[in-house]
CSV table of C-alpha atoms in Angstrom, one decimal:
chain,number,residue,atom,x,y,z
T,1,MET,CA,133.7,87.3,91.7
T,2,VAL,CA,133.6,90.4,93.8
T,3,LEU,CA,130.6,92.7,94.0
T,4,SER,CA,132.1,95.5,91.9
T,5,GLU,CA,132.9,93.1,89.1
T,6,THR,CA,129.5,91.5,89.1
T,7,VAL,CA,127.8,94.9,89.1
T,8,ARG,CA,130.1,96.1,86.3
T,9,LEU,CA,129.1,93.0,84.1
T,10,CYS,CA,125.4,93.5,84.8
T,11,LEU,CA,125.6,97.2,84.0
T,12,GLU,CA,127.5,96.4,80.7
T,13,ILE,CA,124.7,94.0,79.7
T,14,LEU,CA,122.0,96.6,80.6
T,15,ALA,CA,123.8,99.4,78.8
T,16,ARG,CA,124.2,97.2,75.7
T,17,GLN,CA,120.5,96.5,75.6
T,18,ALA,CA,119.5,100.0,76.4
T,19,TYR,CA,121.5,101.4,73.5
T,20,ALA,CA,120.7,98.5,71.1
T,21,PRO,CA,119.4,99.5,67.7
T,22,SER,CA,115.7,99.9,67.6
T,23,GLN,CA,113.2,100.3,64.7
T,24,GLU,CA,111.0,102.7,66.6
T,25,LYS,CA,112.3,106.3,66.9
T,26,GLY,CA,112.7,107.3,70.5
T,27,GLN,CA,112.6,103.8,71.9
T,28,ASN,CA,116.3,103.7,72.6
T,29,TRP,CA,116.0,106.8,74.8
T,30,SER,CA,113.0,105.4,76.7
T,31,ARG,CA,114.8,102.1,77.2
T,32,ARG,CA,118.0,103.8,78.3
T,33,LYS,CA,116.1,106.1,80.8
T,34,ALA,CA,114.1,103.1,82.2
T,35,MET,CA,117.3,101.1,82.7
T,36,GLU,CA,119.1,104.1,84.3
T,37,HIS,CA,116.3,104.5,86.7
T,38,ILE,CA,116.2,100.8,87.6
T,39,ILE,CA,119.9,100.7,88.2
T,40,ALA,CA,119.9,103.9,90.2
T,41,LYS,CA,117.1,102.7,92.4
T,42,LEU,CA,118.7,99.3,93.0
T,43,LEU,CA,122.0,100.9,94.0
T,44,GLN,CA,120.3,103.4,96.2
T,45,ASN,CA,118.4,100.7,98.0
T,46,PHE,CA,121.6,98.8,98.5
T,47,GLU,CA,123.5,101.8,99.8
T,48,GLU,CA,120.6,102.6,102.2
T,49,GLY,CA,120.7,99.1,103.6
T,50,LYS,CA,117.3,98.2,102.2
T,51,MET,CA,118.7,95.2,100.4
T,52,THR,CA,121.6,92.8,100.8
T,53,ARG,CA,124.5,92.4,98.4
T,54,ARG,CA,122.9,89.2,97.2
T,55,GLN,CA,119.6,90.8,96.6
T,56,LEU,CA,121.3,93.6,94.6
T,57,ILE,CA,123.2,91.1,92.5
T,58,GLN,CA,120.1,89.0,91.9
T,59,SER,CA,118.1,92.0,90.9
T,60,LEU,CA,120.7,93.4,88.6
T,61,ALA,CA,121.1,89.9,87.0
T,62,LEU,CA,117.4,89.6,86.5
T,63,ALA,CA,117.2,93.1,85.0
T,64,ALA,CA,120.0,92.2,82.6
T,65,THR,CA,118.2,88.9,81.7
T,66,ALA,CA,115.0,90.8,81.0
T,67,ALA,CA,116.9,93.4,78.9
T,68,SER,CA,118.6,90.7,76.9
T,69,ALA,CA,115.3,89.0,76.2
T,70,THR,CA,114.0,92.1,74.5
T,71,SER,CA,116.7,92.0,71.9
T,72,ALA,CA,116.0,90.1,68.7
T,73,VAL,CA,116.7,86.4,68.6
T,74,PRO,CA,117.8,85.0,65.2
T,75,ALA,CA,115.0,83.2,63.5
T,76,ALA,CA,117.0,80.0,62.9
T,77,ALA,CA,117.9,79.8,66.6
T,78,ALA,CA,114.3,80.5,67.7
T,79,ASP,CA,112.8,77.8,65.4
T,80,SER,CA,114.9,75.0,66.9
T,81,HIS,CA,113.3,75.4,70.3
T,82,VAL,CA,110.0,74.1,71.6
T,83,VAL,CA,109.7,77.0,73.9
T,84,LYS,CA,109.7,79.9,71.4
T,85,THR,CA,109.7,83.3,73.1
T,86,ALA,CA,107.8,85.9,71.1
T,87,TYR,CA,108.5,88.9,73.3
T,88,LEU,CA,108.9,90.0,76.9
T,89,ASN,CA,105.3,90.1,78.2
T,90,HIS,CA,105.9,91.9,81.6
T,91,VAL,CA,108.1,92.5,84.5
T,92,GLY,CA,106.6,92.4,88.0
T,93,TYR,CA,107.9,94.6,90.8
T,94,GLN,CA,107.1,94.4,94.5
T,95,VAL,CA,107.2,97.9,95.8
T,96,ALA,CA,106.4,99.9,99.0
T,97,ASP,CA,103.4,101.7,97.5
T,98,TYR,CA,102.1,100.5,94.1
T,99,ALA,CA,100.0,103.6,93.5
T,100,LYS,CA,103.0,105.9,94.1
T,101,SER,CA,105.1,103.8,91.6
T,102,ARG,CA,102.2,103.7,89.1
T,103,ASP,CA,101.9,107.5,89.2
T,104,TRP,CA,105.6,108.1,89.0
T,105,TYR,CA,106.2,105.8,86.0
T,106,ALA,CA,103.0,107.1,84.2
T,107,ASP,CA,104.0,110.7,84.7
T,108,LEU,CA,107.8,110.4,83.9
T,109,PHE,CA,107.7,107.9,81.0
T,110,GLY,CA,104.1,108.5,79.7
T,111,MET,CA,103.2,104.9,80.4
T,112,LYS,CA,99.4,104.2,80.1
T,113,VAL,CA,97.6,102.6,83.0
T,114,ALA,CA,96.2,99.4,81.5
T,115,LEU,CA,94.7,98.1,84.7
T,116,ASP,CA,94.4,99.2,88.4
T,117,ASP,CA,92.4,96.8,90.6
T,118,GLY,CA,93.2,98.6,93.9
T,119,LYS,CA,95.9,96.0,94.7
T,120,LYS,CA,98.2,96.3,91.7
T,121,ALA,CA,98.7,98.4,88.5
T,122,ASN,CA,99.7,97.3,85.0
T,123,LEU,CA,101.4,100.0,82.9
T,124,ALA,CA,101.7,99.5,79.2
T,125,VAL,CA,105.0,99.9,77.4
T,126,GLY,CA,104.3,99.0,73.8
T,127,GLU,CA,103.2,95.4,73.8
T,128,SER,CA,104.8,94.8,77.2
T,129,LEU,CA,103.7,95.6,80.7
T,130,VAL,CA,105.4,96.8,83.9
T,131,ILE,CA,103.4,95.5,86.9
T,132,PHE,CA,103.6,97.1,90.4
T,133,HIS,CA,102.1,95.5,93.5
T,134,ASN,CA,102.8,96.1,97.2
T,135,ARG,CA,105.6,94.0,98.5
T,136,GLN,CA,105.1,91.2,101.0
T,137,SER,CA,107.9,92.0,103.4
T,138,PRO,CA,109.0,95.6,104.3
T,139,ASN,CA,112.4,96.9,103.2
T,140,THR,CA,112.8,94.4,100.4
T,141,PRO,CA,112.1,95.9,97.0
T,142,ILE,CA,112.5,93.1,94.4
T,143,ILE,CA,111.7,92.2,90.9
T,144,ASP,CA,109.1,89.6,91.6
T,145,HIS,CA,109.1,87.8,88.2
T,146,ILE,CA,109.4,88.2,84.5
T,147,CYS,CA,106.9,86.9,82.0
T,148,PHE,CA,107.5,85.8,78.4
T,149,THR,CA,104.8,85.5,75.7
T,150,ILE,CA,105.3,82.2,73.9
T,151,ALA,CA,104.9,82.1,70.1
T,152,ASP,CA,101.6,80.7,69.0
T,153,TRP,CA,100.4,80.1,72.6
T,154,ASP,CA,97.1,81.8,71.9
T,155,LYS,CA,96.6,80.4,68.4
T,156,ASP,CA,97.4,76.7,68.9
T,157,LYS,CA,96.2,74.9,72.0
T,158,SER,CA,98.8,72.2,71.6
T,159,VAL,CA,101.6,74.7,72.3
T,160,ARG,CA,100.9,74.8,76.0
T,161,GLY,CA,101.2,71.0,76.3
T,162,ALA,CA,104.3,70.9,74.2
T,163,VAL,CA,105.9,73.6,76.3
T,164,ALA,CA,104.9,71.9,79.6
T,165,ALA,CA,106.3,68.6,78.3
T,166,GLU,CA,109.6,70.3,77.3
T,167,LEU,CA,110.0,72.0,80.7
T,168,LYS,CA,109.3,68.7,82.5
T,169,ARG,CA,111.8,66.9,80.2
T,170,ARG,CA,114.4,69.4,81.4
T,171,GLY,CA,113.7,68.5,85.0
T,172,LEU,CA,111.9,71.7,85.8
T,173,GLU,CA,109.0,71.8,88.3
T,174,VAL,CA,106.1,73.4,86.5
T,175,GLN,CA,103.3,75.2,88.2
T,176,SER,CA,100.2,75.6,86.1
T,177,SER,CA,97.5,78.2,86.2
T,178,ALA,CA,94.6,79.0,83.9
T,179,ASN,CA,96.7,81.2,81.6
T,180,SER,CA,100.3,80.4,82.2
T,181,LEU,CA,103.0,78.0,83.3
T,182,ASP,CA,105.5,79.1,86.0
T,183,ILE,CA,109.0,77.8,86.5
T,184,LYS,CA,112.0,78.9,88.5
T,185,ASP,CA,115.4,79.7,86.9
T,186,PRO,CA,118.6,78.4,88.4
T,187,ASP,CA,118.7,81.2,90.9
T,188,GLY,CA,115.1,80.8,92.0
T,189,PHE,CA,113.6,83.7,90.1
T,190,ARG,CA,110.0,83.0,89.0
T,191,ILE,CA,109.6,82.9,85.2
T,192,GLN,CA,106.0,83.0,83.8
T,193,LEU,CA,105.3,81.6,80.3
T,194,GLY,CA,102.0,82.0,78.4
T,195,GLY,CA,100.0,83.9,75.9
T,196,LYS,CA,99.5,87.6,75.4
T,197,ASP,CA,97.0,88.1,78.2
T,198,GLN,CA,98.4,86.9,81.5
């Protein structure tokens, strides 16, 4: 598949999610503007040679995945899975200057700074967060990871064990921390699973 076809497919998915029906007035507009900004920034970085074609495609695919995850999952389908995603918890970005990104997003979109520890900033978008931290390598802006809140994770301690067992049953390598489980998707993107506070 050529670059233009891949980009077109990713943009279609992002557009579908950005314009998806929402119960909250104004949420469609905010979602659309956020997606337009993400797409524009990724394309700008690619055109300026700051990221490779592969990085562009991976970033667009991850953004499309994250956008798709925010749409409603039919209850019957969700109930048949051990790993029941409640909602998108956060998306983590590696950026050149986390404070500059924090201020830009807070000012333009009215996002509230939920945490700033001097190394990273968490901005609240409803129940979800956008996290900015300084990137490790220069000239490589990336989406670092996405995090899903798992249904009943905080209410039922057995859920964590059941989720870990299911992930291992599927042959996934599971990294465990105090509040979450980390896995990698087929393309190597880090996926974090856990409760509300991660």
